[in-house]
XYZ file of C-alpha atoms in Angstrom:
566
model
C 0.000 0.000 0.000
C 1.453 3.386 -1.084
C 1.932 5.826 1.775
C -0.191 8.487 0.317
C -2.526 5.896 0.974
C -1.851 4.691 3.829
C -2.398 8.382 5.143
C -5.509 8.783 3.832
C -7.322 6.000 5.319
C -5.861 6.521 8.652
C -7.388 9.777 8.344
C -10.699 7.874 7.081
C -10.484 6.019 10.553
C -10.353 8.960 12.742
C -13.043 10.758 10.663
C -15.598 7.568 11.320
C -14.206 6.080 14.514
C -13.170 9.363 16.164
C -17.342 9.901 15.912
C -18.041 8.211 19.395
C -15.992 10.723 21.264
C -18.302 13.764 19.190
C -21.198 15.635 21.614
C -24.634 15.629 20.095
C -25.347 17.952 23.070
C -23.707 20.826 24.477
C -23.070 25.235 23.016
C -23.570 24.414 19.813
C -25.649 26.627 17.899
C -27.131 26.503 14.500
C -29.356 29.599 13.906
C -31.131 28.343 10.722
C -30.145 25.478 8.512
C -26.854 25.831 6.581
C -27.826 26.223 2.860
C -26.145 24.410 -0.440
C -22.610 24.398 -0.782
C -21.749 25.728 2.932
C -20.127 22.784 5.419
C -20.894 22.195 8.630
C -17.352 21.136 9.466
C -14.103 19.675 7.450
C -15.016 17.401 5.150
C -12.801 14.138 4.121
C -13.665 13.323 0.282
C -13.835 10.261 -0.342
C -11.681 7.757 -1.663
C -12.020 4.637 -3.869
C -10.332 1.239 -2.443
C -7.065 0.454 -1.925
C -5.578 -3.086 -3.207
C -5.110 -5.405 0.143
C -7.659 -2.969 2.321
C -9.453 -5.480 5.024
C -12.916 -6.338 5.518
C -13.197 -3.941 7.694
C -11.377 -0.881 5.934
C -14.031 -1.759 3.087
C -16.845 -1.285 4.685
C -15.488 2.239 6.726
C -14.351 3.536 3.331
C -18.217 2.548 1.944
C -19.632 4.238 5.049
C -17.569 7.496 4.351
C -18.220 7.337 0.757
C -21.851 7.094 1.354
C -22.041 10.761 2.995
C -20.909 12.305 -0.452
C -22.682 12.769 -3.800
C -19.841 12.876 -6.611
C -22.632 12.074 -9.463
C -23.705 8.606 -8.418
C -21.845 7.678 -6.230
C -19.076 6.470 -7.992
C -16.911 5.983 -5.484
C -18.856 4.482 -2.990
C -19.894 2.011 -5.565
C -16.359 0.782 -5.877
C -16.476 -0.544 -2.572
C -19.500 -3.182 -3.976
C -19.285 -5.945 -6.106
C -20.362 -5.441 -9.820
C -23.809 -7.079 -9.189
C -24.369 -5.140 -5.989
C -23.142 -1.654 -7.707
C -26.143 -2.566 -10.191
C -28.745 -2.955 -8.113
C -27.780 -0.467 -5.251
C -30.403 2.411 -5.196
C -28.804 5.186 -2.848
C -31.183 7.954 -4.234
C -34.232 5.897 -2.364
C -33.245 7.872 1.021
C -31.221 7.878 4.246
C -31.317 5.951 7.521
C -29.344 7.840 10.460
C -28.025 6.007 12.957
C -26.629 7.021 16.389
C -22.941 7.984 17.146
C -20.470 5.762 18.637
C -21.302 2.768 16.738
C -18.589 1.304 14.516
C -19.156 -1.265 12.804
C -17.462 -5.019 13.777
C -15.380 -7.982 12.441
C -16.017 -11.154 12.763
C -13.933 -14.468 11.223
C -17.249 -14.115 8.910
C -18.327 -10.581 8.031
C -18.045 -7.240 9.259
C -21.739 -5.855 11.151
C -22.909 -2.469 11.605
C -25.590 -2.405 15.029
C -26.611 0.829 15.975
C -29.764 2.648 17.133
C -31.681 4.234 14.247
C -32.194 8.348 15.043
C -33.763 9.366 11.788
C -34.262 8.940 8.143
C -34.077 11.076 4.836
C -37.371 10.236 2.045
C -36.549 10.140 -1.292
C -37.452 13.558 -1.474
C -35.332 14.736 1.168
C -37.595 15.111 4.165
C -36.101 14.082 7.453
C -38.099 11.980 10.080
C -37.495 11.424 13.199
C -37.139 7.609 13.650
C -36.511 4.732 16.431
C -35.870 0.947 16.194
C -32.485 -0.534 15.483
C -30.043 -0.662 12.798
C -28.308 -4.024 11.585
C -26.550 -4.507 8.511
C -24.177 -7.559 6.976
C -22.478 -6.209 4.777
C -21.692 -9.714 2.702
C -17.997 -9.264 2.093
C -16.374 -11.306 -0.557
C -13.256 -11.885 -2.671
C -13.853 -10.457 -6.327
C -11.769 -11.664 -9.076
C -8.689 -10.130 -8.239
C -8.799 -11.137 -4.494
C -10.105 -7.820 -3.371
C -12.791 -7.450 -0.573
C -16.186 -6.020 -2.051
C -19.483 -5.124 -0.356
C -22.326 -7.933 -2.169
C -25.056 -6.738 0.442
C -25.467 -2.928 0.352
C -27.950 -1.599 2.102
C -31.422 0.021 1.244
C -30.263 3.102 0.337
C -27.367 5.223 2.427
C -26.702 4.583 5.870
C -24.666 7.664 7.812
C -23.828 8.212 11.412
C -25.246 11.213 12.943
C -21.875 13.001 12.802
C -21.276 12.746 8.815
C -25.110 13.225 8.494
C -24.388 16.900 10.001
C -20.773 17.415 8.923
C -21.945 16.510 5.063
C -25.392 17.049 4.265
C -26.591 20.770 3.371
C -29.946 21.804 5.041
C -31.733 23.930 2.775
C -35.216 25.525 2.620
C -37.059 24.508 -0.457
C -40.077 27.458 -0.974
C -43.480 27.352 -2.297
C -46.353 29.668 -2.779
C -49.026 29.839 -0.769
C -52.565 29.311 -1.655
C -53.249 32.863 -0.947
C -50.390 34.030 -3.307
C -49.194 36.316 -1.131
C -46.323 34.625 0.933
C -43.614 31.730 0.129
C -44.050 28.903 2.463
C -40.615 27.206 3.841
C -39.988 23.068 3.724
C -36.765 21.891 5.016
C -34.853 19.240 2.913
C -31.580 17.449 3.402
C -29.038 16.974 0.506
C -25.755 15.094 0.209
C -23.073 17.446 -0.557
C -21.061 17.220 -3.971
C -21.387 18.975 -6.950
C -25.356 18.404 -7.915
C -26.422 20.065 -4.578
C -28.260 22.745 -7.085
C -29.531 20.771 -9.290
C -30.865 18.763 -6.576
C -32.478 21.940 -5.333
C -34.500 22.888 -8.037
C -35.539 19.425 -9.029
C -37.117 19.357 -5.310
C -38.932 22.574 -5.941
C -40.356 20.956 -9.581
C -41.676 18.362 -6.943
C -43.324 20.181 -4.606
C -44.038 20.246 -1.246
C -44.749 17.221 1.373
C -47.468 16.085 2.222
C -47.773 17.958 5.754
C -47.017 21.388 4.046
C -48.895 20.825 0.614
C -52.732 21.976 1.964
C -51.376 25.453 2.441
C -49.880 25.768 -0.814
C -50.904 26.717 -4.332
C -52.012 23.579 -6.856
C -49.089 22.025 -8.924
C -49.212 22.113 -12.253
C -45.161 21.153 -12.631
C -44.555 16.972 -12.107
C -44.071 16.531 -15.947
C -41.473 19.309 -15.981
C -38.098 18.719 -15.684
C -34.721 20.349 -14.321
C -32.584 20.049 -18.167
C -29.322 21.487 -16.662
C -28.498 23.743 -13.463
C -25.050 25.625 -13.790
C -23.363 28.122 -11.714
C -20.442 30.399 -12.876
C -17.888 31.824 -11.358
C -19.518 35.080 -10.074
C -21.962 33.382 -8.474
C -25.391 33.309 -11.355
C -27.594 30.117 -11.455
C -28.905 29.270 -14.753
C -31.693 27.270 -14.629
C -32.628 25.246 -17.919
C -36.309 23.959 -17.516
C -37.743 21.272 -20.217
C -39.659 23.260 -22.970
C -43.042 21.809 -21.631
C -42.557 24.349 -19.205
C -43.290 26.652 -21.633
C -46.872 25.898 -21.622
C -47.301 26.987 -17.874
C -49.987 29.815 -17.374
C -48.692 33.276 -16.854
C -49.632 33.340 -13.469
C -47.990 29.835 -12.623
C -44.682 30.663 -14.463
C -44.699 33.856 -12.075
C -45.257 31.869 -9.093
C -42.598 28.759 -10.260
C -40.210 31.707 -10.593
C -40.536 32.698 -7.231
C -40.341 29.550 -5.990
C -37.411 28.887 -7.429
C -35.478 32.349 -7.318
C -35.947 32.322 -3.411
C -34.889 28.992 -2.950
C -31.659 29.090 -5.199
C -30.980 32.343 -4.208
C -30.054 31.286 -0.607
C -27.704 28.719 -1.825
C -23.709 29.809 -1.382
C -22.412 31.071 -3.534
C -25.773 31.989 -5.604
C -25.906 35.608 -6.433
C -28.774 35.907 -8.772
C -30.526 32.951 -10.807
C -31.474 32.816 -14.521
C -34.066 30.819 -15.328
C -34.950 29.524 -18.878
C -37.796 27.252 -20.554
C -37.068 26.178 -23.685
C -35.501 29.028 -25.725
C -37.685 31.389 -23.547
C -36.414 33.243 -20.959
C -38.467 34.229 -17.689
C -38.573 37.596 -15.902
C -40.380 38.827 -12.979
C -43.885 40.937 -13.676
C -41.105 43.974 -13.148
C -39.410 42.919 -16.684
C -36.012 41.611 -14.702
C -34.933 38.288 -15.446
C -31.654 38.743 -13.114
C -33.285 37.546 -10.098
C -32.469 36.915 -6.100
C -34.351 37.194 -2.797
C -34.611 40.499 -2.598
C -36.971 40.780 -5.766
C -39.531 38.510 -3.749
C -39.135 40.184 -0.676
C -42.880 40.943 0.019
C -43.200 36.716 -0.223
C -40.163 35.950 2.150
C -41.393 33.797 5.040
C -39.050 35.411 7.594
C -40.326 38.969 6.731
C -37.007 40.722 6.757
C -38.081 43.700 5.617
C -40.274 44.222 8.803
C -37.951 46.341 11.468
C -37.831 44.330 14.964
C -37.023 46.503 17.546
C -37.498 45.207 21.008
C -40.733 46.296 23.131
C -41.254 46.903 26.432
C -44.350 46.881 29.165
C -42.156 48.434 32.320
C -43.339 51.190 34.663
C -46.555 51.949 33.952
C -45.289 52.303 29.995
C -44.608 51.120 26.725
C -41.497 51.776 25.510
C -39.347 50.586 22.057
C -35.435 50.312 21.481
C -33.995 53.633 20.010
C -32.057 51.518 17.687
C -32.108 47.558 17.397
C -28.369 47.750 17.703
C -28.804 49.483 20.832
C -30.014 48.109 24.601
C -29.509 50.507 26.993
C -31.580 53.234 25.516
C -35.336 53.002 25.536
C -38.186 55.483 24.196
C -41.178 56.024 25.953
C -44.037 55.547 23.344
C -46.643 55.524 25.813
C -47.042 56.425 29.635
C -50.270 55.272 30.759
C -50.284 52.078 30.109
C -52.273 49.638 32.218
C -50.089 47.123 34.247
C -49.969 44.007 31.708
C -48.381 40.770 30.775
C -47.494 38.431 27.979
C -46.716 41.569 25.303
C -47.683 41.458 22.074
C -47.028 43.764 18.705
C -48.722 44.537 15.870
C -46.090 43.764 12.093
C -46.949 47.218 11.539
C -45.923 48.480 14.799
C -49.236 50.412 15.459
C -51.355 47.995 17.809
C -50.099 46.491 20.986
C -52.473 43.570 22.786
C -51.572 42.339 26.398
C -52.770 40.583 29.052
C -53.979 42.023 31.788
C -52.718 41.804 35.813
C -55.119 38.346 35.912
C -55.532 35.866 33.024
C -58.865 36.812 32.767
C -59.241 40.074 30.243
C -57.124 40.733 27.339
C -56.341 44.112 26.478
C -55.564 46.397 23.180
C -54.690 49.471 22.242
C -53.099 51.708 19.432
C -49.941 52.789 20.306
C -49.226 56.609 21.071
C -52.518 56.758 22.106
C -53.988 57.102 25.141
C -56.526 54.085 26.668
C -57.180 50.304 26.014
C -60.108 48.507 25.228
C -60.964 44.948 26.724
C -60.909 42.648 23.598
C -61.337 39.462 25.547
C -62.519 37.786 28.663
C -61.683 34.736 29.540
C -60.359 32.088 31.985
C -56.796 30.685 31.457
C -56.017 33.535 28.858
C -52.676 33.013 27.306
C -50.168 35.253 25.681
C -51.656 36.725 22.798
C -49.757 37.469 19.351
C -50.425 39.261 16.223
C -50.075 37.365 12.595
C -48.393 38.588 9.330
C -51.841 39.621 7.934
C -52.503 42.087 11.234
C -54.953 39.490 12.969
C -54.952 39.048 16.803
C -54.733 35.537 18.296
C -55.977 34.891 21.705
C -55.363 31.163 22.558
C -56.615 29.753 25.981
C -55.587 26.545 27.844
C -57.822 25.060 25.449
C -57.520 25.039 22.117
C -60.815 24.790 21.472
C -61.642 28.419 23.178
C -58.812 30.070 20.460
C -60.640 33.460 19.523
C -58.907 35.392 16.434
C -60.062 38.839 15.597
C -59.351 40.773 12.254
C -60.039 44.381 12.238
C -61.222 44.133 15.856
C -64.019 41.385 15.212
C -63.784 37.602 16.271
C -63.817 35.565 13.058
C -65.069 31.739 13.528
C -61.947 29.360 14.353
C -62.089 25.860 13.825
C -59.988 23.563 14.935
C -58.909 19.779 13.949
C -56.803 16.699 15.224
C -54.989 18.453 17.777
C -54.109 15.715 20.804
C -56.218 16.200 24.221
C -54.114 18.625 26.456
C -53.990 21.901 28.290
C -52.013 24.499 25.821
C -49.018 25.916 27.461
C -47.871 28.513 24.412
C -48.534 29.115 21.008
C -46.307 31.057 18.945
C -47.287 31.551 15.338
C -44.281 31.350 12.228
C -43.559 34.438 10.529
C -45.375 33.177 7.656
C -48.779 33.202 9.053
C -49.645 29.920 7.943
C -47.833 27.656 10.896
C -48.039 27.699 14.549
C -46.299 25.583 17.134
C -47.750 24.850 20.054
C -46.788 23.311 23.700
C -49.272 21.120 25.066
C -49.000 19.516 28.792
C -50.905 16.206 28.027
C -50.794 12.593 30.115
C -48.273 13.960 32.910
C -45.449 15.605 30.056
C -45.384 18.213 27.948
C -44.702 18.154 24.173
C -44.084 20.663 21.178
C -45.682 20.225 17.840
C -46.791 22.575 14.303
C -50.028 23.289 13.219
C -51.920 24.530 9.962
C -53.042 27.638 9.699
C -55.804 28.216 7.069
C -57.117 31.724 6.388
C -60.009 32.349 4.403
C -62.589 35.243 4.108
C -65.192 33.294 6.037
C -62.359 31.997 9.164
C -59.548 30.213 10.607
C -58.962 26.770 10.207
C -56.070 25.133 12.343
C -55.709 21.333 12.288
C -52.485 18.780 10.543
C -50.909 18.358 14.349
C -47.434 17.124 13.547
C -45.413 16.174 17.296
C -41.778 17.120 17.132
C -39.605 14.577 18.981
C -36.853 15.936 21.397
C -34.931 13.207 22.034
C -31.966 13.705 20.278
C -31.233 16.449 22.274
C -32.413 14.239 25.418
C -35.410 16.643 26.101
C -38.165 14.221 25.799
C -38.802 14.584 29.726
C -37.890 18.319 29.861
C -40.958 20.615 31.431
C -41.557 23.102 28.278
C -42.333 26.338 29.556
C -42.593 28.505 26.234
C -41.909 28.048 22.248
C -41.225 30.745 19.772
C -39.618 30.991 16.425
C -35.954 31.780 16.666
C -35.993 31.124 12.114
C -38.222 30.456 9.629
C -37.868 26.627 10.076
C -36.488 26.175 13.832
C -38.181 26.696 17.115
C -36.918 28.190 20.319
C -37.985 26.400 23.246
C -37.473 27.430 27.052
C -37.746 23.885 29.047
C -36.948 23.794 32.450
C -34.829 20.416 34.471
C -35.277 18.681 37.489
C -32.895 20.956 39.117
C -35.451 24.056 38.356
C -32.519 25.140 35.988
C -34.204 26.753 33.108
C -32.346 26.885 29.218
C -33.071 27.044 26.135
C -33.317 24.365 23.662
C -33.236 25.239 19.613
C -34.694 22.140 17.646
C -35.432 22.541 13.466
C -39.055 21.923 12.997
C -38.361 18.390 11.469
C -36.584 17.073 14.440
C -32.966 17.013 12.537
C -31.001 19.433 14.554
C -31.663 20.125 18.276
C -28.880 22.389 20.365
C -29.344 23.437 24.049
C -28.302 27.156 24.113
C -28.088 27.952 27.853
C -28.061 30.025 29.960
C -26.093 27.886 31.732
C -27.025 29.076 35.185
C -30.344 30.858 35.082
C -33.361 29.925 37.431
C -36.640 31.086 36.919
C -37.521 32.099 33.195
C -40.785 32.365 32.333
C -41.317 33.822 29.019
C -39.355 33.814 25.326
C -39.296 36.277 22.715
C -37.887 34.949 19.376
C -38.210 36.267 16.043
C -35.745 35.620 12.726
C -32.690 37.310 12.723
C -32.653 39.076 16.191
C -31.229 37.118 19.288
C -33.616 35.303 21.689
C -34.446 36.963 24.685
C -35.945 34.976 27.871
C -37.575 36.898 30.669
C -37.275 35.947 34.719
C -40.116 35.675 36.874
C -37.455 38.766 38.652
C -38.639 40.863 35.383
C -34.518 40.631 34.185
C -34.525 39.884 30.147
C -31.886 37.561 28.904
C -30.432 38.294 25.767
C -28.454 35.615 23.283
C -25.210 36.602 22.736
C -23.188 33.176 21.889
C -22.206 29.842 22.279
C -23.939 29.544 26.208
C -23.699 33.161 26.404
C -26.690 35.299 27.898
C -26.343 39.031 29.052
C -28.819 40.607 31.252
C -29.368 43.041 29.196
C -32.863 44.712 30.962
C -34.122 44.745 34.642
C -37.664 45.572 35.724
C -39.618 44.192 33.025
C -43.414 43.255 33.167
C -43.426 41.731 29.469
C -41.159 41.551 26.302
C -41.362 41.013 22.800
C -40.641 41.768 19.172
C -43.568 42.871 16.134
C -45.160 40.539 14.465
């Protein structure tokens, strides 16, 4: 064995057997999935077989070789025998399986036995998943006396550390029903050169099945992605099959946002091109150079909305000078009733609130003087204002949830959510998801819902759970949930110990990172929002704010409520 080579697969060997020692808990923090082309971590690439490798070398090198797309997986096919490399199907998903499993030799065959922790669908969708992993990998002696792989198994197998270190997380987009926002679906792709293409072939697809309800009708599964390329400085061209061609106007527009957004948060996308046929397509402003920014009254995480921080403190309601800034507070009103659970209007003009008790909840337009009593109620909960200006008043049941647009209670109806007293509800910055804590048979849990607008109502139902236990939370006490990105959830849980942190968990279950504080006692409420740090409120009225790896700052004393617009 050449020593080049020699190197390279003891570095294989600390890459896969190094993974028991790796922490899938601890100050790690992932704000929002890492798009296309960006790495979690150093990646190894992978390397075909060496003449005289063992059993055992074989099947690490196959289990490397798995994590990475190189158009086919050619070399991970090397490892298999011819008839195996004919028949393996690696594009028919991804089973995850726990860290700190390596697989074993035997005077017969080398085993992999490991808890499953997930799995990736064909269309990359992760689920969270139990039961146990075995595979044989049926080694045998080819026809030069090499060891090859004649058992592959359905699909790729990865441990949780190369799942993370080499698949790209990336936010596929699609319009919803309404037309006027862009609804988020996280997929998982392996990394290698057709991440793109990959990309927009997912968005020809179309949503899952949880998501699809919300979204506008497909009229794409007979189109096809012909080429993707991206050049040097950073433009996508997207080549569609002519059939495209015969879209509607109104569905080309709405395919073009889809895919625009979507590519257009891919590093090192700039701007994306995107072509039918001979024809190429430009936005209903003429521009066929295209990025986010063009679609920025569809973006999910509403970036264009300013987030300064609120107040209820003193008798008043007061607003950061500048978001940068938090030390120096305005006073935007002075009278204002003493009040809990805050909550702000996207357009900065109303503020809702609950009053000293549970029982009334109270509104008012801010910079003026007096409130109104919208709401009374037992069990009242905090309140929170949608993309679309409505004003959602959940109760301990979710059956007594009373929205009001323009003031009046619309009808809300509600489906398939589990028995259970509600504990929070935080609604996505799209409008058309909530999550929602529910204490139900002696735990509590965290899980999405639906949200369905129409002129006549509200219609929440399509409970989906999210399961906690990767990050060992599944007995945690959840206290509060908010939206810390478009896709992940901030959750404030609280240990036996009465030491209270904060958990950040992807709304598929794939990534879960405790945040801290590492010492705090006693929060009770969270504010998250995209793109401005978490903040966590004590019981002592002191407001937490994110600041890094385990790092929270008191930033605030002598609070009553918190929280950011919209």
């Amino acid at each position: 064995m050449r020593r080049a080579e020699r190197i390279a697969l003891m570095l294989l060997l600390v890459v896969l057997t190094g993974c028991a020692a790796v922490p899938t808990t601890g100050p790690v923090l992932h704000y929002q999935p890492a798009q296309a082309g960006a790495s979690n971590g150093v990646q190894v690439a992978p390397l075909p077989p060496v003449d005289g490798a063992t059993q055992l070398l074989i099947v690490e090198g196959f289990l490397h070789a798995m994590s990475t797309n190189d158009g086919d997986y050619r070399v991970a096919r090397q490892y298999l025998t011819t008839e195996a490399a004919g028949r393996w199907q690696p594009e028919s998903g991804v089973q995850v399986y726990a860290d700190g499993y390596p697989p074993t030799e035997t005077d017969q065959s080398v085993v992999l036995t490991a808890p499953l922790t997930g799995t990736i669908d064909s269309s990359g969708a992760y689920h969270a998943t139990a039961g146990q992993l075995r595979l044989d990998f049926g080694l045998v002696k080819d026809e030069n006396g090499q060891w090859r792989i004649s058992n592959p198994p359905n699909g790729v197998v990865v441990s949780r550390y190369l799942f993370t270190d080499a698949f790209q997380a990336v936010n596929l987009n699609f319009l919803a029903s309404s037309g006027d926002v862009l609804l988020p679906d996280p997929r998982y792709y392996p990394s290698g050169s057709d991440e793109a293409r990959l990309v927009a072939e997912g968005v020809l697809r179309g949503p899952s099945a949880w998501l699809q309800p919300l979204t506008a009708p497909r009229t794409t599964r007979d189109i096809t992605v012909t080429s993707v390329s991206i050049d040097p400085g950073g433009i996508a061209r997207v080549q569609l099959s002519p059939n495209a061609m015969q879209l509607s106007r109104e569905r080309k527009d709405a395919l073009l946002a889809e895919l625009v957004f979507t590519l257009s948060g891919l590093d090192p996308v700039v701007t994306v091109q995107v072509s039918a046929g001979a024809e190429a397509w430009s936005s209903k402003s003429g521009r066929w150079d295209l990025n986010q920014s063009n679609y920025s009254d569809l973006d999910p995480a509403d970036s264009i909305t300013p987030r300064p921080v609120y107040l209820a403190r003193d008798g008043k309601l007061q607003r950061q000078a500048t978001q940068a800034g938090w030390s120096d507070f305005v006073d935007l009103q002075t009278d204002l009733p003493k009040v809990r659970q805050l909550a702000i209007s996207r357009n900065a003009q109303q503020w809702a609130a609950l009053g000293e008790s549970d029982e009334r909840l109270l509104s008012g337009v801010i910079g003026e003087k007096g409130s109104k009593v919208q709401r009374s109620a037992t069990g009242l909960l905090r309140p929170a204002f949608d993309r679309f200006g409505q004003l959602w008043s959940p109760v301990a049941s979710l059956s007594g949830l009373a929205v009001f647009r323009e003031g009046a209670a619309v009808p809300v109806t509600v489906r398939g959510v589990p028995a259970g007293r509600v504990v929070a509800l935080a609604l996505a910055p799209d409008g058309a998801r909530a999550a929602v804590v529910l204490a139900t048979a002696g735990r509590t849990v965290v899980g999405l819902l639906r949200v369905h607008r129409s002129d006549s109502g509200v219609l929440v139902d399509g409970w989906q759970p999210i399961d906690l236990s990767l990050a060992g939370a599944s007995t945690s006490k959840l206290l509060d949930v908010g939206w810390n990105s478009v896709t992940e959830l901030a959750l404030l849980r609280v240990d036996p110990d009465q030491q209270t942190s904060v958990l950040v968990v992807s709304q598929d279950s794939a990534e879960q990172t405790d945040t801290g504080p590492s010492d705090a006692r006693g929060l009770t409420a969270l504010a998250a929002v995209p793109a401005r740090p978490p903040l966590a409120l004590s019981v002592a009225g002191d407001v937490y704010r994110f600041d890094g790896e385990f790092d929270w700052l008191v930033s605030i004393s002598g609070v009553n409520a918190v929280a950011y617009p919209g």
